[in-house]
Coordinates of C-alpha atoms and ligand atoms in Angstrom, one line a residue:
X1 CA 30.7 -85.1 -62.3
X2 CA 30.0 -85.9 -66.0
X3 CA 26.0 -86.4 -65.5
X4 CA 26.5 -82.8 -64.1
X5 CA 27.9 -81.3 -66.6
X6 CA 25.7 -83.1 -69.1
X7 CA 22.9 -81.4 -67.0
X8 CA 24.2 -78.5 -67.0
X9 CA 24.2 -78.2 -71.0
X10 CA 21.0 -79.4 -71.7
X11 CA 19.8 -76.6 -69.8
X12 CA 22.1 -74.4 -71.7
X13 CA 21.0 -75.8 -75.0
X14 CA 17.6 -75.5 -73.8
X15 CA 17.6 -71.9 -73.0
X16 CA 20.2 -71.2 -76.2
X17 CA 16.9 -72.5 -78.0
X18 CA 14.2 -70.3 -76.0
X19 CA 16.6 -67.0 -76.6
X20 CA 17.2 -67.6 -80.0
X21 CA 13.2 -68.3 -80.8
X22 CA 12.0 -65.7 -79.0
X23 CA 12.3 -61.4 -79.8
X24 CA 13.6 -58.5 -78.6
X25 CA 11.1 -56.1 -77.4
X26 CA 11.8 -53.0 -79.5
X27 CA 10.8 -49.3 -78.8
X28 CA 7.8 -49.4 -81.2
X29 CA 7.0 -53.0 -79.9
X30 CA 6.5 -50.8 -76.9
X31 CA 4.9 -47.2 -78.1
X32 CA 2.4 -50.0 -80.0
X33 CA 1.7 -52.0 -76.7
X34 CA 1.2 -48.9 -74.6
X35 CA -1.6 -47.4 -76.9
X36 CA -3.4 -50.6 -76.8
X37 CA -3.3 -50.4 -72.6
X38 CA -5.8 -48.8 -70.0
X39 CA -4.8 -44.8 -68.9
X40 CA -3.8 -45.4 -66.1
X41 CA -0.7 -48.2 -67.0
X42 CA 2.5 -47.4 -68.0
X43 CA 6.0 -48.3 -69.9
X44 CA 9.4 -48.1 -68.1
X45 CA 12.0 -48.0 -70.0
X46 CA 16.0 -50.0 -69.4
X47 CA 16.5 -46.7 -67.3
X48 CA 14.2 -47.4 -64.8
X49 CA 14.0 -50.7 -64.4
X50 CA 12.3 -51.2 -60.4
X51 CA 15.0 -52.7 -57.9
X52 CA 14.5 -56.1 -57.0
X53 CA 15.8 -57.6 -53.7
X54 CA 18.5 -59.7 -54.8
X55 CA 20.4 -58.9 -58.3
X56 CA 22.2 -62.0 -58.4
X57 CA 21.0 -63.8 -61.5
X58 CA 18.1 -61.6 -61.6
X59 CA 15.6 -60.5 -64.8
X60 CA 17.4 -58.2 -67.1
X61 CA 14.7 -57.0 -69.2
X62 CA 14.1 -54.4 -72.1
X63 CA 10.9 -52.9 -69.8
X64 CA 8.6 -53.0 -67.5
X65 CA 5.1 -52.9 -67.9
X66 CA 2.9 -51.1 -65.4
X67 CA -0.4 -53.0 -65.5
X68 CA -3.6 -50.8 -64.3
X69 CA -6.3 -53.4 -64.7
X70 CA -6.7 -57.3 -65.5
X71 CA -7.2 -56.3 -68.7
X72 CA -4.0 -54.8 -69.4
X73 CA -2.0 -57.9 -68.2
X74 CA -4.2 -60.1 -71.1
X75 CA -3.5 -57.4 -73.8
X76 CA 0.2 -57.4 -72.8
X77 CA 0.3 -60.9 -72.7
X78 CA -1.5 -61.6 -76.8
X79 CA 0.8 -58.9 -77.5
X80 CA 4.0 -60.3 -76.6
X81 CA 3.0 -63.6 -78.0
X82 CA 1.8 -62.1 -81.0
X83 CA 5.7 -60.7 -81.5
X84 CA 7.2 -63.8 -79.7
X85 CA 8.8 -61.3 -77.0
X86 CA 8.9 -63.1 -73.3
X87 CA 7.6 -61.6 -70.3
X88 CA 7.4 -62.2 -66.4
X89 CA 5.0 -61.3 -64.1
X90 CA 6.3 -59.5 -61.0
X91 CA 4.0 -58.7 -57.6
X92 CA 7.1 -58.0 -54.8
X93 CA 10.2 -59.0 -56.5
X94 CA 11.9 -60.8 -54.0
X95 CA 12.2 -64.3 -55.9
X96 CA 15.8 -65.1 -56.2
X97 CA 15.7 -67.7 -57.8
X98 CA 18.7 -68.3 -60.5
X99 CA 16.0 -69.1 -62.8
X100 CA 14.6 -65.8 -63.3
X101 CA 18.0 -64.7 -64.5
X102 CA 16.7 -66.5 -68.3
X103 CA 14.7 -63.3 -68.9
X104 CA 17.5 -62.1 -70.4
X105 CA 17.4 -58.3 -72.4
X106 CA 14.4 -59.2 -74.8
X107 CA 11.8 -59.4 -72.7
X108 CA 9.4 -57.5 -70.5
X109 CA 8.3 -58.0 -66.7
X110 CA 4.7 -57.2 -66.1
X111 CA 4.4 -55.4 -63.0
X112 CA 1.2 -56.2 -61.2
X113 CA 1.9 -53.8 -57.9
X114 CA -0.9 -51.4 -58.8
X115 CA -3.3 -54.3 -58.7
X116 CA -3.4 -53.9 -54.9
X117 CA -6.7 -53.5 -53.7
X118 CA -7.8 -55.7 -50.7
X119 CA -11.4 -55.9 -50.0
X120 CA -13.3 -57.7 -47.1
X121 CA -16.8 -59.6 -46.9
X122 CA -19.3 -58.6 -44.7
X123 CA -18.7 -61.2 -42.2
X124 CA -14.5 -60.8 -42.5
X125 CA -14.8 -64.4 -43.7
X126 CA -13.4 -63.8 -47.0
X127 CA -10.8 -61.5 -48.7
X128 CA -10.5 -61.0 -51.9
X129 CA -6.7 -59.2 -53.1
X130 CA -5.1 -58.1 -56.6
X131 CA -2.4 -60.2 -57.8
X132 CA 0.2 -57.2 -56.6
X133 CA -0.9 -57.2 -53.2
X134 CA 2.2 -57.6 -50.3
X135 CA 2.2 -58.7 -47.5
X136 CA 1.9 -55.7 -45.4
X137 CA -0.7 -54.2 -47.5
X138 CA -2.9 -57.2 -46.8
X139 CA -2.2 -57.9 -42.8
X140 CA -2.9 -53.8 -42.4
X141 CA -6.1 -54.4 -43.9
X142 CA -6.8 -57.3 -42.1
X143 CA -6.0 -56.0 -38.9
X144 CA -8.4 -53.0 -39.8
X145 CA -11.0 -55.2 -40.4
X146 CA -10.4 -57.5 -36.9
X147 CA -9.8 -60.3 -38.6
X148 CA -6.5 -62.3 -39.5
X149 CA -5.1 -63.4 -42.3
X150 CA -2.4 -66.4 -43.4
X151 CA 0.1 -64.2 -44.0
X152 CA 4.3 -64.8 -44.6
X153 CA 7.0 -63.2 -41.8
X154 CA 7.9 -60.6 -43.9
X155 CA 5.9 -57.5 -45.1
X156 CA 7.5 -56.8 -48.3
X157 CA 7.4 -60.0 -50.4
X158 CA 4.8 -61.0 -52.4
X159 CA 1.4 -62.3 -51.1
X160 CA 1.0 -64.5 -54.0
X161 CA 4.6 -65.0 -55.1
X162 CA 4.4 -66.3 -51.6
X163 CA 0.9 -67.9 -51.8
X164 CA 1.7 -69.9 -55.0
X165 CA 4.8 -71.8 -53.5
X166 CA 3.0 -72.7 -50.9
X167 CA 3.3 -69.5 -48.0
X168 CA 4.5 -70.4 -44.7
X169 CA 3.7 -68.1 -41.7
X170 CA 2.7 -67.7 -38.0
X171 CA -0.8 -68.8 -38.1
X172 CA 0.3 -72.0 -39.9
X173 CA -0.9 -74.6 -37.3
X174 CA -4.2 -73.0 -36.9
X175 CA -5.2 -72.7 -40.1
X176 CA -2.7 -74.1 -42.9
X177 CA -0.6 -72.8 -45.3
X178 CA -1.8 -69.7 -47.3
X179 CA -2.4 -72.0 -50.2
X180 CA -4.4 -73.7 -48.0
X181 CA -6.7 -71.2 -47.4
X182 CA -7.8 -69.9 -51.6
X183 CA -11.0 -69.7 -52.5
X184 CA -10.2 -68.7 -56.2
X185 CA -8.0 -67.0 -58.4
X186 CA -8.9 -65.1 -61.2
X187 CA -6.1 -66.2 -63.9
X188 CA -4.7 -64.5 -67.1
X189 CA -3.4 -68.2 -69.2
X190 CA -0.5 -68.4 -71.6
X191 CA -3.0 -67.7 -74.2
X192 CA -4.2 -64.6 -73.2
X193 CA -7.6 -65.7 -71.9
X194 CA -8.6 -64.9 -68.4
X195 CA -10.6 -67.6 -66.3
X196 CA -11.8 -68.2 -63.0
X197 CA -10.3 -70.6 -61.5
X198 CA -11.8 -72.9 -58.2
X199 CA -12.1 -76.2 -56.7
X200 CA -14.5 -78.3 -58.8
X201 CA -16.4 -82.0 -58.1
X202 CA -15.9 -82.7 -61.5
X203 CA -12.2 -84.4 -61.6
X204 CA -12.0 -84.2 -65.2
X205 CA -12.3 -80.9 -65.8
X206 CA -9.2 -79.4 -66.9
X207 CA -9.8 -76.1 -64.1
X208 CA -9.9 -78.6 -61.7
X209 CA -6.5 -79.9 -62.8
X210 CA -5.4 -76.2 -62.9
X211 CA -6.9 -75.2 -59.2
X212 CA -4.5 -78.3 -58.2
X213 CA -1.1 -76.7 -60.2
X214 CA -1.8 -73.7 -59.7
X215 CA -1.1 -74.0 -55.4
X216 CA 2.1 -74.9 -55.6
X217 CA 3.7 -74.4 -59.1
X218 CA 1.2 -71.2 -59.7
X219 CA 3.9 -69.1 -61.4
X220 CA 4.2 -71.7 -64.4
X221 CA 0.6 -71.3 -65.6
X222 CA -0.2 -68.2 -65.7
X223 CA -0.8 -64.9 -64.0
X224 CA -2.9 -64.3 -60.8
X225 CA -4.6 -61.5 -61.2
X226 CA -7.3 -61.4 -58.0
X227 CA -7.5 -64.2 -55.4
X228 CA -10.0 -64.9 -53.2
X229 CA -9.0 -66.3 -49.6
X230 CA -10.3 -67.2 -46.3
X231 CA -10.2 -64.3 -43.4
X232 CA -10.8 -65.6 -40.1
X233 CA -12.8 -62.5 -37.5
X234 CA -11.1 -62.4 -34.6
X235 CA -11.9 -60.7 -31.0
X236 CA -9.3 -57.5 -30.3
X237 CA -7.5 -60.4 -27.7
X238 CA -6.5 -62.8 -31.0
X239 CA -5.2 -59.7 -32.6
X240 CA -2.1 -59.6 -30.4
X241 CA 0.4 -62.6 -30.3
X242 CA 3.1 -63.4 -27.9
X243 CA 6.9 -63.7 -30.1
X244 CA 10.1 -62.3 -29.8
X245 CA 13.5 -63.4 -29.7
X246 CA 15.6 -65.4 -27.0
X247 CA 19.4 -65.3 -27.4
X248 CA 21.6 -67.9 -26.8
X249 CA 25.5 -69.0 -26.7
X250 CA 27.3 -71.4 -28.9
X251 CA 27.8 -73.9 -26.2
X252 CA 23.8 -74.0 -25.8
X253 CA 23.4 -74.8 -29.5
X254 CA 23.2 -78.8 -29.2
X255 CA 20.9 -78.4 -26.6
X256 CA 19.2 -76.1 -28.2
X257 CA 19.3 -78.0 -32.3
X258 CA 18.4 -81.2 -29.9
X259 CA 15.1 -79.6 -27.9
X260 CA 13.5 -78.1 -31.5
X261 CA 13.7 -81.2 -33.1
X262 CA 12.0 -82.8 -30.2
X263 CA 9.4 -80.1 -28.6
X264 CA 6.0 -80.6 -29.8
X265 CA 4.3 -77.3 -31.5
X266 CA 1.0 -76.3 -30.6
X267 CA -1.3 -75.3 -33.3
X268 CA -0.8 -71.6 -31.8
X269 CA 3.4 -71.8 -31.6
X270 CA 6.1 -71.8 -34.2
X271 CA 9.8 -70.5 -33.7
X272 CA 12.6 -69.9 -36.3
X273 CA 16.6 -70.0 -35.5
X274 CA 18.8 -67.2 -37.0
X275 CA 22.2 -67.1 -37.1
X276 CA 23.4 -63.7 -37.7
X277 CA 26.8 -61.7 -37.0
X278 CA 27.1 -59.7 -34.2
X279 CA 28.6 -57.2 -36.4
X280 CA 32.1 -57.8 -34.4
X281 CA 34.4 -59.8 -36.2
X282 CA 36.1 -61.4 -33.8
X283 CA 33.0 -62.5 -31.8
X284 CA 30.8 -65.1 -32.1
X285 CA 27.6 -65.5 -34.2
X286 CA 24.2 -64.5 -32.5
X287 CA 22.2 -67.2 -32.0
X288 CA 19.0 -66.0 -32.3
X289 CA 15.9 -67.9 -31.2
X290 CA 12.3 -66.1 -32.5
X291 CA 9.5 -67.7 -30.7
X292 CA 5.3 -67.0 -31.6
X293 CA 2.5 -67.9 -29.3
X294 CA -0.9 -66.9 -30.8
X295 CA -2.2 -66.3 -27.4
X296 CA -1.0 -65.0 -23.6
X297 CA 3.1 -64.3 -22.9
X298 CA 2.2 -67.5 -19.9
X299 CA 0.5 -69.5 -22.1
X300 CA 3.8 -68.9 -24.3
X301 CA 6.1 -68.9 -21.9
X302 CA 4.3 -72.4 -20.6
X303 CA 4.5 -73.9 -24.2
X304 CA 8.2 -73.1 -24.8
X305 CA 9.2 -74.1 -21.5
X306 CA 11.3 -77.0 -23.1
X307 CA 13.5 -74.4 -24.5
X308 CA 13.5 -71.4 -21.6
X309 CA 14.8 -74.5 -19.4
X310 CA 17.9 -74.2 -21.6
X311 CA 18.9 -71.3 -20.6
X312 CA 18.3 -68.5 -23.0
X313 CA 21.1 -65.3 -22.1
X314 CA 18.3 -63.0 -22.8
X315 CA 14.8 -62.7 -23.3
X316 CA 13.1 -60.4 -25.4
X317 CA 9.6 -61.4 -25.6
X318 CA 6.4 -59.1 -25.7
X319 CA 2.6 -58.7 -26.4
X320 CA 2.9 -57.5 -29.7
X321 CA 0.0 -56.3 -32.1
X322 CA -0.6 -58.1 -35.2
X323 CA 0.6 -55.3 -37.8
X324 CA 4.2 -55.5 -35.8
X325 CA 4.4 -59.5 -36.2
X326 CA 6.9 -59.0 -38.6
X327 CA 8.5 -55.8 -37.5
X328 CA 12.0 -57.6 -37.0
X329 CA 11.9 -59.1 -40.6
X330 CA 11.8 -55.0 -41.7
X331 CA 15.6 -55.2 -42.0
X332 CA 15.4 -57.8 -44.8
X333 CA 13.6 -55.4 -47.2
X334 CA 16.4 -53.9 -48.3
X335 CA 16.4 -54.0 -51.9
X336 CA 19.9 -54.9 -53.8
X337 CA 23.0 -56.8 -53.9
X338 CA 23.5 -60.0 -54.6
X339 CA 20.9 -62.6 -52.6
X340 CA 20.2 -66.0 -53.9
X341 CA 19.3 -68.6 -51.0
X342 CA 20.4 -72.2 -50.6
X343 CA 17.5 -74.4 -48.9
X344 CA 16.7 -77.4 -47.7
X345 CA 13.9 -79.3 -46.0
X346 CA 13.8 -81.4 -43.1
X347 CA 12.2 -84.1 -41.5
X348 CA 14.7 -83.7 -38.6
X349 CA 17.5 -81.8 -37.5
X350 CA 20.9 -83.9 -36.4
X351 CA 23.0 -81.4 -34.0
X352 CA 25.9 -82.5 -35.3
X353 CA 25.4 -81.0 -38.8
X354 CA 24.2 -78.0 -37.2
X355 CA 27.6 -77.2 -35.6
X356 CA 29.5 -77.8 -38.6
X357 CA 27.1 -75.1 -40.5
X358 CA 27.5 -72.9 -37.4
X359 CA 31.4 -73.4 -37.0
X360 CA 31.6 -72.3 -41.1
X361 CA 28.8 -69.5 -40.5
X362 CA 31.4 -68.2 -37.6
X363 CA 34.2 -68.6 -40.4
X364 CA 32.4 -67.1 -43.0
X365 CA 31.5 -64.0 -41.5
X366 CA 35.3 -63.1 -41.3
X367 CA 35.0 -61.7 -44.6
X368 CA 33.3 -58.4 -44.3
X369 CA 31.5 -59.2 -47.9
X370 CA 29.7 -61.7 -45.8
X371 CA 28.5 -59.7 -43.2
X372 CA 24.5 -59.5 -44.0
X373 CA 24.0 -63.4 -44.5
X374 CA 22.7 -65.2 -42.6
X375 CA 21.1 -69.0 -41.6
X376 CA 17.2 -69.2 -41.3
X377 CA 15.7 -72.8 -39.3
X378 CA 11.9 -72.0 -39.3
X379 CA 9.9 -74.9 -37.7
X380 CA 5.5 -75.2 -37.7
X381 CA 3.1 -77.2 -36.2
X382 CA 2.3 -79.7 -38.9
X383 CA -0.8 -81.2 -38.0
X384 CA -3.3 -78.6 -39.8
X385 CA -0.6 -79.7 -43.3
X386 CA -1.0 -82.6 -42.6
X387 CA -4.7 -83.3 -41.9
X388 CA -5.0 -81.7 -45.8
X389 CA -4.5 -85.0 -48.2
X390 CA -1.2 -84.6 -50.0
X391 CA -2.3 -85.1 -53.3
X392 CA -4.8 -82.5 -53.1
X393 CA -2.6 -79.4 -54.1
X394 CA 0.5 -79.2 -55.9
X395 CA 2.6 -78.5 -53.2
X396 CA 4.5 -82.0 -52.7
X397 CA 5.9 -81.8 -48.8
X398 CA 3.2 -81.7 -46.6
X399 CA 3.7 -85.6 -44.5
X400 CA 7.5 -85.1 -45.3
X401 CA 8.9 -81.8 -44.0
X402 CA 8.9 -80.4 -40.4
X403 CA 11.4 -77.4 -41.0
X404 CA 12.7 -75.1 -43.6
X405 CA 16.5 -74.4 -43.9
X406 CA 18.3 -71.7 -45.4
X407 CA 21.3 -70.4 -46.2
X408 CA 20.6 -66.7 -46.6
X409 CA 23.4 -64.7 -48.4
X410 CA 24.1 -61.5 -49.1
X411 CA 26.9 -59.4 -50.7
X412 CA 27.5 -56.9 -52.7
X413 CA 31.3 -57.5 -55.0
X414 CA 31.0 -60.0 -57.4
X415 CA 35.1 -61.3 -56.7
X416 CA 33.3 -62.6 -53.4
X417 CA 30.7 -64.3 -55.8
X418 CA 32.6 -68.1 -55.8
X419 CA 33.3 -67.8 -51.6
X420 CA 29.4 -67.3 -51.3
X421 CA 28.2 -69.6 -53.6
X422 CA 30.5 -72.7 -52.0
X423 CA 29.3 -71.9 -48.5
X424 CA 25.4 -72.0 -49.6
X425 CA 26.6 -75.1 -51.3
X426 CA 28.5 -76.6 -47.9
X427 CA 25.3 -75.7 -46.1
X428 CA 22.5 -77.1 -48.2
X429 CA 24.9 -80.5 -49.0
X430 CA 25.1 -80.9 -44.3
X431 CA 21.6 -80.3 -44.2
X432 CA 20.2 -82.5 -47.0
X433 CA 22.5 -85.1 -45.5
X434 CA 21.1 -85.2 -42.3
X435 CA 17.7 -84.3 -43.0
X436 CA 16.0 -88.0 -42.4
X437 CA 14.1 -87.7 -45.7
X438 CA 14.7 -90.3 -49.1
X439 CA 14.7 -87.4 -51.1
X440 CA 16.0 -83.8 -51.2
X441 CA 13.7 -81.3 -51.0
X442 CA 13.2 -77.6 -51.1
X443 CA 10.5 -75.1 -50.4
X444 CA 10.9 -74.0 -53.8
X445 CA 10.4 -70.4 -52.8
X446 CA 13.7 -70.7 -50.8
X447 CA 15.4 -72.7 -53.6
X448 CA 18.9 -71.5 -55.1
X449 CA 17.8 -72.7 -58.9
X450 CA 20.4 -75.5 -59.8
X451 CA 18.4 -77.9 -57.9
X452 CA 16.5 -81.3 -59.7
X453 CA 13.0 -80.9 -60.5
X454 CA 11.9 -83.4 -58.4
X455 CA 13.9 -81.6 -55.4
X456 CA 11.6 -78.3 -55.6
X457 CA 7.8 -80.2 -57.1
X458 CA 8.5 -83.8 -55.4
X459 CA 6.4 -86.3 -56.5
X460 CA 3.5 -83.8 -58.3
X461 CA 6.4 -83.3 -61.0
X462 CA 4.9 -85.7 -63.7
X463 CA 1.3 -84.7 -63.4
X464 CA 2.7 -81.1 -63.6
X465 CA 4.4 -81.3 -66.1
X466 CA 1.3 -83.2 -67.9
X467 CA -0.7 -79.7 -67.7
X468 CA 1.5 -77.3 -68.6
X469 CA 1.8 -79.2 -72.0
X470 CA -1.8 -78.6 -72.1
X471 CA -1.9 -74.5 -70.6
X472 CA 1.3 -73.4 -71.2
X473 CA 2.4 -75.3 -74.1
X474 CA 5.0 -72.7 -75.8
X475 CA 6.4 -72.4 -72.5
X476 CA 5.5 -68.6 -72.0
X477 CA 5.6 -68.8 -68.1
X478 CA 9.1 -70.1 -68.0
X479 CA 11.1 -68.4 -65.6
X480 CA 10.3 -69.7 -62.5
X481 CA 11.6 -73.7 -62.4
X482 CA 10.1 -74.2 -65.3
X483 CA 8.7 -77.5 -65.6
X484 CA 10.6 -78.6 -68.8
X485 CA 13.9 -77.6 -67.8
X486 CA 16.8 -80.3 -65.7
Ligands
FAD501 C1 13.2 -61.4 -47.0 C2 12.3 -62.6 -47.4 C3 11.3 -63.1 -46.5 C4 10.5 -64.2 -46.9 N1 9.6 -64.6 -46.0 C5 8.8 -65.6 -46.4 C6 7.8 -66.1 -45.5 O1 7.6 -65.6 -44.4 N2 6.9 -67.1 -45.9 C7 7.1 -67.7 -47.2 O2 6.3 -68.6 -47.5 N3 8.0 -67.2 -48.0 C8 8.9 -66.2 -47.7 N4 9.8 -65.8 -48.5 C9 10.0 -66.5 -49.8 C10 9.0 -65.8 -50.8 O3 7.8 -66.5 -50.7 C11 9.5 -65.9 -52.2 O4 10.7 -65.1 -52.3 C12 8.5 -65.4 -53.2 O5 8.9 -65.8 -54.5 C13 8.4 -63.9 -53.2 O6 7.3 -63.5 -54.0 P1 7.3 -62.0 -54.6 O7 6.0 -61.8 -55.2 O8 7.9 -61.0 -53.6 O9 8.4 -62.1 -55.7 P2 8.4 -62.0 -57.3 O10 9.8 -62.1 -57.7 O11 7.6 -60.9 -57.8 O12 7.6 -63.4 -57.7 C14 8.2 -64.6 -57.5 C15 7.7 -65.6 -58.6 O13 6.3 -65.7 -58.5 C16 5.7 -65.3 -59.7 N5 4.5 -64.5 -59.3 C17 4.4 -63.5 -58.4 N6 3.2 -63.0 -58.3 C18 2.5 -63.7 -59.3 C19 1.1 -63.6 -59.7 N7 0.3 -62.7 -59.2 N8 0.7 -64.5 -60.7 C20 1.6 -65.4 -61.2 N9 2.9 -65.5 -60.8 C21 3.3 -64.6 -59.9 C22 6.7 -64.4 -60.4 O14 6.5 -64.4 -61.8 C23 8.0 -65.1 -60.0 O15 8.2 -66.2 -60.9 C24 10.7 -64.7 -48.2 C25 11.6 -64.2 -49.1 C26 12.4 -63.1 -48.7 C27 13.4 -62.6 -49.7

């Protein structure tokens, strides 16, 4: 209890220091910065400040910049330095982490969602994106240009707040994670200068450092601007997928924790488990199993057949077209309320533990505060991870984890605040106890915000934390784990 605590005010003193040394954005700070921006950008004021999707512990700040062009986000970025005001870039504002919570009333969040263009190669082998590009902007275009895309489960996140964590999604085992799959990024640095940056032969130069950081712990040096990634063509057949969701009842759910840990994904499968309330307090949780085939509902049907043989109570399965993938993730886009998550990642899943988070789920959802949260088990193939060296990005669980867990919460009246928080807590403490792994660890862009570094950047903390000394080295892009913090 004591180490806590002495944690806990380091990072106080910490960001007492980072407050007090920084400035507040003032309203001429602001009339001076707009001048100096392209025609097309724009200044919001405290009044309109753009809903994010979860409000706990989220960015309070003076204003919002409305970038236009790349150029914008470096002027905005020398000018804020130049007047020691903080900023934050923002492409779909649905990080929750606690973290972001530190831009606190002084500063400004740079808003890239007008940098949205997507644009295809010839061949559909590339795509190049704006750093405020979502999801669902990027998987229309895609699918209007037959090819696919690495692409997250839900349409209105991020592609590179997604992308720079790492960016799990269906097509996972076929061709990696998204981070896997950049060909560049254009990058605005702390300092203001914007720089290409891509995989080099020449290990000592610093941007081949910084293509290394940047996929997975992109948010602490600097801010994306463009990307380039891979785009795969595709015939009209590999533009449909087989997925949907099976349902089952509590007293399949050992079974059922029992036969994901133990079926063997196919590059083309990956499934996720919800928990979720039925919306009838006195009934039991839905149990909720999604399942993806990238190919023919009996070539699916013939590679889950380890979990239809359990039983499912219904099925719901269908031939759906690639823009609808994540059609069932639509109800998550709801901006508002409090949201933080509480996650873990596994090597393997123990049934036990996952009827003692399902038996305080079923408790939880009692309270009608609680009624929206919800428990997320996604699992991927993770030979095509794998078969990429782990050293070779940033992103510091690719032999380790097989599955992401996460405690999902939502409400909306702060006196329910403690309740929520000690059930993320309860699940996250069952799941990193039975997760089969040395360490904890955390996809970070599922993680609450209290966790260790080492918990969310694994064993690439050091050499992280080396660079940003050299790009970041006033700690501008601090908001998002930042490297120098517990
Ligand atoms: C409903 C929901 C569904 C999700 N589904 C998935 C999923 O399927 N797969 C998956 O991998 N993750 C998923 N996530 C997690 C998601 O990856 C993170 O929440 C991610 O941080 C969201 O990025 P954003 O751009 O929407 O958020 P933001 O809050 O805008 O950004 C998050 C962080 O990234 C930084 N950032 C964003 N864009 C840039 C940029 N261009 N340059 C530099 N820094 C940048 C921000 O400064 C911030 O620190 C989901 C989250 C939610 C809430």
């Amino acid at each position: 209890m004591g180490s806590y605590f002495a944690v806990r005010l380091s990072i106080f003193l910490h960001w007492l220091y980072v407050f007090a040394s920084s400035a507040a954005a003032t309203g001429a700070d602001l009339a001076i910065l707009r001048s100096q921006l392209s025609p097309d950008a724009s200044v919001s004021w405290t009044t309109s400040i753009a809903p994010r999707w979860s409000d706990y512990d989220a960015p309070k700040p003076t204003a919002i910049i409305n970038v236009a062009v790349e150029k914008d986000v470096q002027t905005t970025i020398q000018f804020c330095n130049s007047r020691s005001i903080p900023y934050l870039v923002q492409n779909g504002a649905h990080g929750s982490s606690t973290t972001l919570g530190q831009l606190a009333h002084n500063g400004v969040i740079i808003n890239l969602a007008a940098l949205n263009r997507v644009t295809f190669n010839a061949d559909k082998t590339l795509v190049s994106l704006e750093g405020g590009t979502l999801m669902s902007e990027m998987i229309q275009s895609a699918y209007s240009n037959s090819a696919l895309v690495l692409s997250g489960t839900c349409n209105c996140i991020g592609y590179l707040g997604a992308l720079l964590g790492g960016g799990f999604g269906y097509l996972i085992g076929q061709y990696g994670l998204m981070l896997d799959n950049v060909v560049s990024l254009n990058v605005v640095l702390a300092s203001g200068q914007a720089i290409s940056v891509t995989p080099s032969d020449d290990e000592d130069k610093y941007d081949e450092s910084l293509w290394w950081a940047m996929r997975g712990a992109g948010p602490n040096f600097g801010a994306v601007t463009s990307a380039v990634v891979k785009s795969y063509p595709v015939d009209s057949n590999s533009l449909n997928a087989w997925l949907g969701p099976l349902l089952f009842e509590d007293t399949q759910l050992d079974t059922l924790i029992q036969t994901m840990n133990d079926i063997t994904l196919e590059p083309e499968m990956a499934m996720s488990l919800t928990f979720a309330s039925s919306g009838n307090a006195s009934a039991s949780p839905s149990i909720i199993l999604t399942v993806f085939y990238h190919g023919t509902e009996a070539q699916g049907k013939a590679a889950f057949a380890p979990i239809y043989k359990i039983g499912p109570v219904a099925d719901e399965t269908t031939i759906t077209a690639y823009p609808n993938w994540n059609a069932a993730q639509d109800i998550s886009c709801v901006k508002g309320g409090n949201k933080p998550s509480f996650g873990a990642g596994l090597a393997e899943l123990e049934a036990e533990s996952w009827k003692a988070v399902y038996d305080a789920y079923k408790n939880f959802i009692l309270h009608p505060e609680a009624q929206e949260s919800v428990i997320l088990l996604s699992a991927y193939p993770t030979a095509q991870i794998k078969s990429i060296p782990d050293a070779s990005t940033a992103y510091p669980f690719r032999s380790t984890v097989r599955f992401n867990a996460q405690a999902s919460l939502a409400w909306n009246d702060s006196s329910f605040d403690a309740s929520a928080l000690a059930f993320g807590t309860f699940c996250r403490d069952k799941w990193r106890l039975s997760s089969g792994l040395k360490e904890n660890s955390t996809y970070i862009n599922n993680a609450f915000g209290d966790e260790s570094l080492t918990t969310v950047y694994g064993q690439s903390l050091g050499r992280l934390q080396d660079l940003k000394r050299i790009y970041d080295p006033h700690g501008r892009f601090n908001y998002w784990f930042p490297l120098d913090g517990n």
